[in-house]
Coordinates of C-alpha atoms in Angstrom, one line a residue:
Chain A
M1 CA -18.6 87.0 153.7
V2 CA -18.2 88.2 150.1
K3 CA -18.4 86.4 146.8
A4 CA -15.8 86.4 144.0
F5 CA -17.0 85.4 140.6
A6 CA -15.2 84.5 137.4
A7 CA -16.1 83.0 134.0
Y8 CA -14.1 80.4 132.1
S9 CA -14.2 79.2 128.6
S10 CA -13.0 75.6 129.2
P11 CA -13.9 73.0 131.9
D12 CA -10.2 72.4 132.4
A13 CA -9.6 76.0 133.4
A14 CA -12.6 76.0 135.7
L15 CA -11.5 72.7 137.3
H16 CA -8.0 74.2 137.8
A17 CA -9.5 77.3 139.5
I18 CA -11.7 75.1 141.8
R19 CA -8.6 73.0 142.8
E20 CA -6.6 76.1 143.5
L21 CA -9.3 77.6 145.6
K22 CA -9.7 74.4 147.7
R23 CA -5.9 74.2 148.1
A24 CA -5.9 77.8 149.4
G25 CA -8.5 76.9 152.0
Y26 CA -11.7 78.3 150.4
P27 CA -14.2 75.4 150.4
E28 CA -17.4 77.3 149.7
I29 CA -17.3 77.0 145.9
L30 CA -20.1 76.8 143.4
C31 CA -19.7 76.1 139.7
Y32 CA -22.4 77.1 137.1
S33 CA -22.1 75.3 133.8
P34 CA -24.2 74.8 130.6
I35 CA -23.9 71.0 131.0
P36 CA -22.9 68.7 133.9
Y37 CA -19.2 68.0 134.0
A38 CA -18.2 64.8 135.7
E39 CA -14.8 66.0 136.8
I40 CA -16.2 69.1 138.4
Q41 CA -19.0 67.1 140.1
E42 CA -16.3 64.8 141.4
E43 CA -14.2 67.7 142.7
L44 CA -17.0 69.6 144.4
K45 CA -18.7 66.4 145.6
P46 CA -22.2 67.8 146.5
K47 CA -23.9 66.4 149.5
S48 CA -25.7 63.2 148.5
A49 CA -29.2 64.0 147.1
R50 CA -31.8 61.7 148.6
V51 CA -34.2 62.0 145.7
W52 CA -34.7 58.2 145.9
A53 CA -36.2 58.7 149.4
F54 CA -39.0 60.9 148.0
S55 CA -39.5 58.5 145.1
L56 CA -39.7 55.5 147.4
L57 CA -42.0 57.1 149.9
F58 CA -44.4 58.4 147.3
A59 CA -44.4 55.1 145.5
A60 CA -45.2 53.2 148.7
C61 CA -48.1 55.7 149.3
G62 CA -49.2 54.9 145.7
V63 CA -49.4 51.2 146.4
M64 CA -51.5 51.9 149.5
F65 CA -53.7 54.3 147.6
G66 CA -54.2 51.9 144.7
L67 CA -55.1 49.0 147.0
T68 CA -57.4 51.1 149.1
L69 CA -59.1 52.5 146.1
V70 CA -59.8 49.1 144.5
L71 CA -60.6 47.1 147.6
G72 CA -62.6 50.0 149.2
T73 CA -64.6 50.3 146.0
F74 CA -65.3 46.5 146.0
Y75 CA -66.3 46.7 149.6
L76 CA -68.7 49.6 149.0
M77 CA -70.3 48.0 145.9
N78 CA -71.0 44.4 146.7
L79 CA -71.8 43.4 143.2
I80 CA -70.5 40.2 141.7
T81 CA -69.4 40.7 138.1
G82 CA -67.8 38.2 135.7
G83 CA -68.2 35.5 138.4
K84 CA -65.2 36.9 140.3
P85 CA -65.1 37.2 144.1
I86 CA -66.1 40.6 145.6
L87 CA -62.6 41.2 147.0
S88 CA -60.6 40.3 143.9
I89 CA -56.8 40.7 144.4
P90 CA -55.5 40.8 140.8
P91 CA -57.2 44.0 139.9
G92 CA -56.0 45.5 143.1
L93 CA -52.4 44.6 142.2
V94 CA -52.7 46.2 138.7
I95 CA -54.1 49.5 140.1
A96 CA -51.6 49.5 142.9
Y97 CA -48.7 49.1 140.4
E98 CA -50.0 51.9 138.3
C99 CA -50.5 54.2 141.3
A100 CA -47.0 53.3 142.6
N101 CA -45.6 54.7 139.3
L102 CA -47.9 57.7 139.3
F103 CA -47.0 58.6 142.9
G104 CA -43.4 57.8 142.1
F105 CA -43.4 60.4 139.3
L106 CA -44.8 63.0 141.6
G107 CA -42.4 62.1 144.4
T108 CA -39.3 62.3 142.2
F109 CA -40.4 65.7 140.8
T110 CA -41.1 66.9 144.4
G111 CA -37.7 65.7 145.4
L112 CA -36.0 67.6 142.6
V113 CA -37.9 70.8 143.5
L114 CA -37.2 70.6 147.2
L115 CA -33.6 69.4 147.0
T116 CA -32.6 72.1 144.6
R117 CA -34.8 74.8 146.2
R118 CA -36.4 75.2 142.8
W119 CA -39.2 77.5 144.0
R120 CA -36.7 80.4 144.2
R121 CA -37.1 82.5 141.1
K122 CA -34.7 85.2 142.1
L123 CA -31.3 84.9 140.4
D124 CA -29.1 86.6 143.0
V125 CA -25.6 85.9 141.5
Y126 CA -25.8 84.6 138.0
E127 CA -23.9 84.9 134.7
E128 CA -26.3 84.4 131.7
R129 CA -23.5 82.9 129.6
A130 CA -23.4 80.0 132.0
S131 CA -26.5 78.7 130.2
E132 CA -24.7 79.1 126.9
D133 CA -21.0 78.3 126.8
K134 CA -19.2 79.6 129.9
L135 CA -18.4 77.9 133.2
V136 CA -18.6 80.3 136.1
V137 CA -16.9 79.7 139.4
L138 CA -18.2 81.4 142.5
A139 CA -16.2 81.4 145.8
E140 CA -17.2 82.7 149.1
C141 CA -14.6 84.2 151.3
P142 CA -14.1 86.6 154.3
D143 CA -14.2 90.3 153.5
G144 CA -10.5 90.8 153.7
H145 CA -9.7 87.9 151.3
L146 CA -11.5 89.1 148.3
T147 CA -8.4 90.3 146.4
Q148 CA -6.6 87.1 147.1
V149 CA -9.5 84.9 145.8
Q150 CA -9.9 87.1 142.8
N151 CA -6.2 86.7 142.0
L152 CA -6.6 83.0 142.2
L153 CA -9.6 83.0 139.9
K154 CA -7.8 85.3 137.4
K155 CA -4.6 83.3 137.5
A156 CA -6.5 80.1 136.5
G157 CA -7.7 82.0 133.3
G158 CA -11.0 83.4 134.5
E159 CA -12.6 86.7 133.5
L160 CA -13.6 88.4 136.7
R161 CA -17.2 89.5 137.1
P162 CA -18.7 91.9 139.6
A163 CA -20.3 90.1 142.5
G164 CA -22.0 91.4 145.6
G165 CA -21.7 90.3 149.2
R166 CA -24.6 89.1 151.3
Chain B
M1 CA -16.5 77.1 124.7
A2 CA -13.1 76.5 122.9
S3 CA -13.3 73.3 121.0
N4 CA -12.4 71.5 117.8
H5 CA -16.0 70.4 117.2
P6 CA -17.5 72.0 114.1
I7 CA -20.6 73.0 116.2
S8 CA -20.0 75.2 119.2
F9 CA -22.3 75.4 122.2
S10 CA -23.3 78.9 121.1
D11 CA -24.3 77.5 117.7
V12 CA -26.6 75.0 119.4
N13 CA -28.3 77.7 121.4
R14 CA -28.6 80.0 118.3
D15 CA -29.9 77.3 116.0
V16 CA -32.5 75.8 118.3
L17 CA -33.7 79.2 119.6
R18 CA -34.1 80.3 116.0
T19 CA -36.8 77.7 115.5
M20 CA -39.0 79.2 118.2
F21 CA -41.4 82.2 118.0
R22 CA -40.8 83.1 114.4
L23 CA -43.8 82.3 112.2
S24 CA -43.2 81.6 108.6
P25 CA -46.1 81.7 106.1
L26 CA -45.9 78.0 105.7
Y27 CA -46.1 77.5 109.4
V28 CA -49.2 79.7 109.6
L29 CA -50.8 77.8 106.8
A30 CA -50.1 74.5 108.5
V31 CA -51.7 75.8 111.7
L32 CA -54.7 77.1 109.9
V33 CA -55.2 73.8 108.0
T34 CA -54.8 71.6 111.1
G35 CA -56.9 74.0 113.2
G36 CA -59.6 73.9 110.5
L37 CA -59.6 70.1 110.5
V38 CA -59.8 70.1 114.3
A39 CA -62.9 72.4 114.1
W40 CA -64.4 70.1 111.5
G41 CA -63.8 67.1 113.8
G42 CA -65.4 69.1 116.7
Y43 CA -68.4 69.8 114.5
A44 CA -68.8 66.0 113.7
W45 CA -68.6 65.3 117.4
S46 CA -71.3 67.8 118.1
V47 CA -73.5 66.1 115.5
Q48 CA -72.9 62.8 117.2
I49 CA -73.8 64.2 120.6
D50 CA -76.9 65.8 119.1
Y51 CA -78.2 62.8 117.2
G52 CA -76.7 59.9 119.1
M53 CA -74.0 57.2 118.6
G54 CA -75.9 55.8 115.6
M55 CA -74.4 58.7 113.6
S56 CA -71.0 57.0 114.0
G57 CA -72.2 53.6 112.8
K58 CA -71.9 52.0 116.2
R59 CA -74.4 49.1 116.3
H60 CA -74.4 45.4 117.0
P61 CA -72.2 43.4 116.6
A62 CA -69.4 46.0 116.4
M63 CA -69.8 48.6 119.1
W64 CA -66.2 49.4 118.8
F65 CA -64.7 50.4 115.5
L66 CA -62.6 53.4 114.5
Y67 CA -62.7 55.0 117.9
I68 CA -61.2 52.2 119.9
G69 CA -58.8 51.3 117.0
T70 CA -57.6 54.9 116.8
F71 CA -57.4 55.1 120.6
V72 CA -55.1 52.0 120.7
F73 CA -53.1 53.5 117.8
W74 CA -52.5 56.8 119.7
I75 CA -51.6 55.1 122.9
G76 CA -49.1 53.0 120.9
V77 CA -47.5 56.0 119.2
S78 CA -46.8 57.5 122.7
H79 CA -44.6 54.6 123.6
A80 CA -41.7 55.6 121.3
G81 CA -41.2 58.8 123.3
T82 CA -40.5 56.9 126.4
L83 CA -38.3 54.4 124.6
L84 CA -36.1 57.3 123.4
S85 CA -36.2 59.5 126.5
A86 CA -36.2 57.0 129.3
I87 CA -35.2 53.5 128.2
L88 CA -32.3 54.5 126.0
H89 CA -31.2 57.0 128.7
L90 CA -31.0 54.1 131.2
L91 CA -29.0 52.1 128.6
K92 CA -26.7 55.2 128.2
V93 CA -27.4 55.4 124.4
K94 CA -25.8 58.7 123.4
W95 CA -27.3 59.2 119.9
R96 CA -30.8 59.6 121.4
K97 CA -29.9 63.1 122.7
P98 CA -31.0 65.3 119.8
L99 CA -34.0 63.1 119.0
Y100 CA -35.8 62.6 122.3
R101 CA -37.4 66.0 123.0
I102 CA -39.6 65.8 120.0
A103 CA -40.4 62.1 120.8
E104 CA -41.3 63.1 124.4
A105 CA -43.6 65.9 123.1
M106 CA -45.1 63.4 120.8
T107 CA -45.8 61.0 123.7
S108 CA -47.7 63.6 125.7
I109 CA -49.6 65.0 122.8
S110 CA -50.6 61.6 121.4
L111 CA -51.8 60.5 124.9
L112 CA -53.9 63.6 124.9
C113 CA -55.4 62.6 121.5
A114 CA -56.0 59.1 122.9
A115 CA -57.5 60.4 126.1
I116 CA -60.4 62.1 124.4
Y117 CA -61.6 58.9 122.7
P118 CA -63.2 57.3 125.7
L119 CA -65.1 60.7 126.1
I120 CA -66.1 60.6 122.4
H121 CA -67.3 57.0 122.8
L122 CA -69.3 57.8 125.9
G123 CA -72.1 59.3 123.8
R124 CA -73.4 61.3 126.8
V125 CA -70.1 63.0 127.4
W126 CA -71.4 65.3 130.0
K127 CA -71.8 62.3 132.3
F128 CA -68.0 61.5 132.1
Y129 CA -67.6 62.1 135.8
W130 CA -69.6 58.9 136.5
L131 CA -66.4 57.1 135.6
L132 CA -64.6 58.6 138.5
P133 CA -64.6 56.9 141.9
Y134 CA -66.4 59.3 144.2
P135 CA -69.2 58.8 146.8
N136 CA -72.5 59.4 145.1
Q137 CA -76.2 59.0 145.8
R138 CA -76.5 56.4 143.1
E139 CA -74.2 54.2 145.1
L140 CA -72.5 53.2 141.9
W141 CA -68.7 52.8 141.6
P142 CA -66.3 52.0 138.8
N143 CA -65.9 48.3 138.3
Y144 CA -62.3 47.7 138.9
R145 CA -62.7 44.1 137.9
S146 CA -62.8 45.4 134.3
P147 CA -59.6 46.1 132.3
L148 CA -61.4 49.2 131.0
A149 CA -61.1 50.7 134.5
W150 CA -57.5 49.6 134.7
D151 CA -57.0 51.3 131.4
T152 CA -58.2 54.6 132.8
V153 CA -55.8 54.5 135.7
A154 CA -52.9 53.3 133.5
V155 CA -53.3 55.9 130.7
S156 CA -53.9 58.8 133.0
S157 CA -50.8 57.8 135.1
Y158 CA -48.8 57.6 131.9
L159 CA -50.1 61.0 130.7
V160 CA -49.2 62.7 134.0
G161 CA -45.9 60.9 134.1
S162 CA -44.8 61.6 130.6
S163 CA -46.0 65.3 130.7
I164 CA -44.0 65.9 133.9
F165 CA -41.0 64.2 132.3
L166 CA -41.2 66.4 129.3
Y167 CA -41.3 69.5 131.4
F168 CA -38.7 68.1 133.9
G169 CA -36.1 67.4 131.1
M170 CA -36.8 70.9 129.6
I171 CA -35.9 72.9 132.7
P172 CA -32.3 73.6 131.8
D173 CA -33.4 74.5 128.2
L174 CA -36.1 76.8 129.5
A175 CA -33.4 78.6 131.5
I176 CA -31.6 79.1 128.2
V177 CA -34.7 80.6 126.6
R178 CA -35.1 82.8 129.6
D179 CA -31.5 84.1 129.3
N180 CA -32.0 84.9 125.7
S181 CA -35.4 86.6 126.0
K182 CA -36.6 90.0 127.1
G183 CA -39.7 91.5 128.7
I184 CA -42.8 89.3 129.3
K185 CA -41.2 86.3 127.6
R186 CA -38.3 86.5 130.0
T187 CA -40.7 86.5 132.9
I188 CA -42.8 83.6 131.6
Y189 CA -39.7 81.4 130.8
G190 CA -38.2 82.5 134.1
I191 CA -41.2 81.1 136.0
L192 CA -41.1 78.0 133.9
A193 CA -37.4 77.5 134.5
L194 CA -38.0 77.6 138.2
G195 CA -34.9 79.7 138.8
W196 CA -32.5 77.2 137.1
K197 CA -28.9 78.4 137.2
G198 CA -27.0 75.3 136.3
T199 CA -24.9 75.0 139.5
N200 CA -23.0 71.8 140.1
R201 CA -25.5 71.0 142.9
E202 CA -28.5 71.5 140.6
W203 CA -27.0 69.3 137.9
Y204 CA -26.2 66.6 140.5
V205 CA -29.8 66.4 141.8
F206 CA -31.2 66.8 138.3
Q207 CA -29.3 63.8 137.0
K208 CA -30.2 61.6 140.0
A209 CA -33.9 62.6 139.7
Y210 CA -33.9 62.1 135.9
T211 CA -32.5 58.6 136.2
I212 CA -35.0 57.6 138.9
Y213 CA -37.8 59.1 136.9
A214 CA -36.7 57.2 133.8
C215 CA -36.9 54.0 135.9
F216 CA -40.5 54.7 136.8
L217 CA -41.4 55.5 133.2
T218 CA -39.7 52.4 131.9
A219 CA -41.7 50.4 134.5
I220 CA -45.0 51.9 133.4
V221 CA -44.6 51.7 129.6
P222 CA -45.1 48.0 129.0
T223 CA -48.0 47.9 131.4
V224 CA -49.9 50.7 129.7
H225 CA -50.2 49.0 126.4
G226 CA -50.3 45.7 128.1
I227 CA -53.5 46.8 129.9
V228 CA -54.8 48.3 126.6
S229 CA -54.4 44.9 125.1
W230 CA -56.2 43.3 128.0
D231 CA -59.3 45.4 127.0
F232 CA -59.5 42.8 124.2
A233 CA -57.7 39.8 125.6
M234 CA -59.7 39.5 128.8
S235 CA -62.8 38.8 126.8
I236 CA -63.5 35.4 125.3
Q237 CA -64.0 36.9 121.8
P238 CA -62.2 34.8 119.2
G239 CA -59.3 36.7 117.8
W240 CA -58.9 38.6 121.0
H241 CA -58.5 36.0 123.7
S242 CA -54.8 35.5 123.3
T243 CA -52.0 35.4 125.8
V244 CA -49.5 36.9 123.3
F245 CA -51.6 40.1 123.0
A246 CA -49.7 42.2 125.6
P247 CA -46.2 41.8 124.1
Y248 CA -47.8 41.9 120.6
F249 CA -49.4 45.3 121.4
V250 CA -46.4 46.7 123.1
S251 CA -44.0 45.8 120.2
G252 CA -46.5 47.2 117.7
A253 CA -46.8 50.3 119.8
I254 CA -43.1 51.0 119.8
F255 CA -42.8 50.1 116.1
S256 CA -45.4 52.7 115.1
G257 CA -44.2 55.2 117.6
V258 CA -40.6 55.1 116.2
A259 CA -42.0 55.5 112.7
F260 CA -43.9 58.5 113.9
V261 CA -40.8 60.0 115.4
I262 CA -39.0 59.5 112.1
T263 CA -41.7 61.4 110.3
L264 CA -41.6 64.3 112.7
L265 CA -37.8 64.5 112.8
I266 CA -37.6 64.5 109.0
L267 CA -40.1 67.4 108.9
M268 CA -38.2 69.2 111.7
R269 CA -34.8 68.8 109.9
K270 CA -36.3 70.1 106.7
F271 CA -38.3 73.1 108.0
F272 CA -36.2 74.1 111.0
K273 CA -32.9 73.5 109.1
L274 CA -31.5 71.3 111.8
K275 CA -29.7 68.7 109.7
H276 CA -26.4 69.5 111.5
L277 CA -27.9 68.6 114.9
V278 CA -30.2 65.8 113.8
T279 CA -27.8 64.2 111.3
D280 CA -28.2 61.4 108.8
D281 CA -26.3 59.1 111.3
H282 CA -29.0 59.8 113.9
M283 CA -31.7 58.9 111.4
D284 CA -29.8 55.8 110.3
K285 CA -29.6 54.6 113.9
L286 CA -33.3 55.4 114.5
A287 CA -34.3 53.5 111.4
L288 CA -32.2 50.6 112.4
L289 CA -33.9 50.6 115.8
M290 CA -37.2 50.6 114.0
F291 CA -36.1 47.6 111.9
G292 CA -35.2 45.7 115.1
I293 CA -38.6 46.4 116.7
Y294 CA -40.3 45.5 113.4
L295 CA -38.7 42.1 113.5
I296 CA -40.0 41.5 117.1
W297 CA -43.5 42.8 116.1
F298 CA -43.5 40.6 112.9
Y299 CA -42.6 37.5 114.9
L300 CA -45.3 38.2 117.5
S301 CA -47.8 38.8 114.7
L302 CA -47.0 35.4 113.4
M303 CA -47.3 33.9 116.9
E304 CA -50.7 35.5 117.1
V305 CA -51.9 33.9 113.9
L306 CA -50.1 30.6 113.5
P307 CA -51.0 28.8 116.7
E308 CA -54.7 29.6 116.2
W309 CA -54.5 28.4 112.6
F310 CA -52.7 25.2 113.7
A311 CA -55.0 24.5 116.6
G312 CA -57.9 24.5 114.1
D313 CA -60.5 26.0 116.4
P314 CA -63.4 26.8 114.1
F315 CA -64.3 30.1 115.7
H316 CA -60.7 31.4 115.7
K317 CA -60.3 30.2 112.1
N318 CA -63.4 32.2 111.1
V319 CA -61.8 35.3 112.5
L320 CA -58.6 34.6 110.7
E321 CA -60.5 34.0 107.4
S322 CA -62.4 37.3 108.0
R323 CA -59.0 39.0 108.1
F324 CA -57.6 37.3 105.0
W325 CA -60.6 37.6 102.7
G326 CA -63.6 38.7 104.8
P327 CA -64.7 42.1 106.2
A328 CA -61.3 42.9 107.7
S329 CA -59.3 42.0 104.6
Q330 CA -58.8 45.6 103.4
H331 CA -57.2 46.5 106.7
F332 CA -55.3 43.3 106.8
W333 CA -53.7 43.7 103.4
V334 CA -52.9 47.4 103.9
M335 CA -51.2 46.4 107.1
F336 CA -49.4 43.4 105.5
V337 CA -47.9 45.5 102.6
T338 CA -47.1 48.7 104.5
A339 CA -46.1 47.5 107.9
G340 CA -45.3 43.8 107.1
I341 CA -43.3 44.1 103.8
L342 CA -42.1 47.6 103.4
P343 CA -39.9 47.8 106.5
L344 CA -37.8 44.9 105.1
F345 CA -36.0 47.6 102.9
L346 CA -34.6 49.1 106.1
I347 CA -32.1 46.3 106.2
S348 CA -30.2 48.3 103.6
R349 CA -28.1 51.2 104.8
R350 CA -28.8 53.0 101.6
F351 CA -32.6 53.0 102.3
R352 CA -32.0 53.9 106.0
R353 CA -30.1 57.0 104.9
S354 CA -32.5 58.0 102.2
M355 CA -34.8 60.7 103.8
P356 CA -37.5 60.6 101.1
F357 CA -37.7 56.8 101.5
L358 CA -37.7 57.0 105.3
F359 CA -40.4 59.8 105.2
V360 CA -42.8 57.9 102.9
S361 CA -42.2 54.5 104.5
S362 CA -42.7 55.9 108.1
I363 CA -46.0 57.4 107.1
L364 CA -47.1 54.1 105.4
I365 CA -45.9 52.0 108.3
N366 CA -48.2 54.1 110.6
L367 CA -51.0 53.8 108.1
G368 CA -50.5 50.0 108.3
M369 CA -50.3 50.0 112.1
W370 CA -53.5 52.0 112.3
A371 CA -55.2 49.6 109.9
E372 CA -53.9 46.7 112.1
R373 CA -55.6 48.2 115.2
V374 CA -58.9 48.7 113.3
M375 CA -58.6 45.1 111.9
I376 CA -58.3 43.7 115.4
V377 CA -61.5 45.5 116.4
I378 CA -63.4 44.3 113.3
S379 CA -63.0 40.7 114.7
T380 CA -66.1 41.2 116.7
T381 CA -68.1 40.9 113.6
R382 CA -67.3 37.2 113.5
S383 CA -68.2 35.9 117.0
F384 CA -69.3 32.5 118.1
I385 CA -72.8 32.5 116.7
P386 CA -73.1 33.1 113.0
A387 CA -76.5 34.5 113.4
S388 CA -74.9 37.5 115.2
W389 CA -72.4 38.1 112.5
G390 CA -72.6 41.4 110.8
D391 CA -70.7 44.1 108.9
I392 CA -69.5 47.5 109.9
Q393 CA -69.1 50.7 107.9
A394 CA -67.4 53.9 108.8
T395 CA -69.6 57.0 108.6
W396 CA -68.7 60.6 107.8
V397 CA -69.1 61.4 111.6
D398 CA -66.6 58.9 113.0
S399 CA -64.2 59.4 110.1
S400 CA -64.3 63.2 110.6
I401 CA -63.7 62.8 114.3
V402 CA -60.7 60.5 113.6
I403 CA -59.3 62.9 111.1
G404 CA -59.9 65.7 113.6
T405 CA -57.7 64.0 116.2
F406 CA -54.9 63.5 113.7
A407 CA -55.2 67.2 112.9
M408 CA -55.2 67.9 116.6
F409 CA -52.0 66.1 117.0
G410 CA -50.4 68.1 114.2
F411 CA -51.8 71.4 115.6
L412 CA -50.5 70.8 119.1
M413 CA -47.1 69.7 117.8
L414 CA -46.9 72.9 115.7
I415 CA -47.7 74.9 118.8
F416 CA -45.2 73.0 120.9
C417 CA -42.4 73.6 118.4
K418 CA -42.9 77.3 118.6
L419 CA -43.2 77.6 122.3
F420 CA -40.6 75.2 123.5
P421 CA -37.2 74.0 122.2
S422 CA -37.8 71.0 120.0
V423 CA -34.2 69.8 120.5
S424 CA -32.7 69.3 123.9
M425 CA -29.9 71.9 123.8
Y426 CA -28.0 70.9 126.9
E427 CA -28.0 67.2 125.8
V428 CA -26.7 68.1 122.3
K429 CA -24.0 70.1 124.1
E430 CA -23.2 67.0 126.2
E431 CA -22.9 65.0 123.0
I432 CA -20.6 67.6 121.5
H433 CA -18.5 67.6 124.7
E434 CA -18.3 63.8 124.8
S435 CA -17.2 63.6 121.1
E436 CA -14.3 66.0 121.7

């Protein structure tokens, strides 16, 4: 497989290129852009990201942690203060709520890092102007199809960029 | 990017990146002045540690004074950052985009300023770890029946959450800095950007995660200042034992926080020459938001006072009288004029769009809100038993420490603005794209 790579000045042109590539039977497409474009997101339909699962799981752990912390502390220190029972539930709920949020923060960030494989620092195929004002469309194709894909990208108004295979 | 908008995407990158790294003489002077004041505050703290808490005037009946008042003030200021970055994001308010980065930075830095007050107030600060729940030979544990222990958990959760959120939202912008840097800077920002390339997949996950994160932050904000208010309201102290305290504190927090954001944005517009990105329209809307929050806060302030006055409880009336013409009167009248009356001018569009007026009034509003926090604390000087009444005076030690933390805020903001983009570039680009 090789990669063909072209930069576009407008989201409409990039969208057109993506549609043409899909029509020609090249589904492995990636689009780099300075901002998220709803139309491109819709066209490329990424696999659903289950960030919420990380958030929910961590938040549930937070609730358990908060309750264990408070009730465990009460259990270890049998000291009546303020005339309240040893095992007071309301403080446990307050701490559990705060810990649910704290763990939720950590879970959501973990989800972001894992789901976008953010630990990879190496920028294998990348066009720096994608962080400024260009949209870059990258398509993967079999070795013999490179010229055809490059023609498609060029025809949609793209400036071809050198891109390596893998 | 070809467009009809007067500002292009490249302009946004250029203008925001221009504000980073370059050190003007004025900037260096500001860093030296704030750094010097931080050092002075540090010296005052060392005197307090050396000679004891008496140096800060803490004695019966007011064991809390400037420290706790300023702690509450800083926690309050932090709330506006979350309002602009998380709550308005969930409400899909578009004009927040150029404003929220500085507000988020303000949140994290003001929480840091707040977080050192419990340590300052400890006296024997080297024993701070006794506050943590860990197995120990003394068999002592934090008392989780006390709202002060809840406070620790709430404030530290909020500090962690808001700091991650600040970084999280900056990842695409850090990639822009990386792409426009060379050498060691490129390596450092490359690490910070976590390999961000801006692919459609990355943006998709980023947006989902950002919204979920915003939900968590929105959920924690009212509870943080609510719990801070319970530090007071859970006691039976007249003037504190009030069910309206939590919403009263939260509204006051957001009010003073938005005023703080206005101060910072006006300075940023002026010195970073960003008037075309943070426009008069943005400032107008922010001032209008502040006016709306002011009305809520003013109503809740009245609800805090009038029922107590009407009920006629003598102890509560004593506290109220101490606020009007007793030991807390200076703070009360400062608050009344600067935070109670002055914001009424914001009803006029002319005043909302006048930057000199907004700048001065936002500083005065914060002065008033700080005075309000201290005024609430002074209520302890008028408790149930007149024999235990007393007065309280600030000393050079606690005043210096308070000034030192204000300088610390300024110092850290100055550092932040030079190391990180103070305006969210990708969101300003989104705003430009949406307006086309």
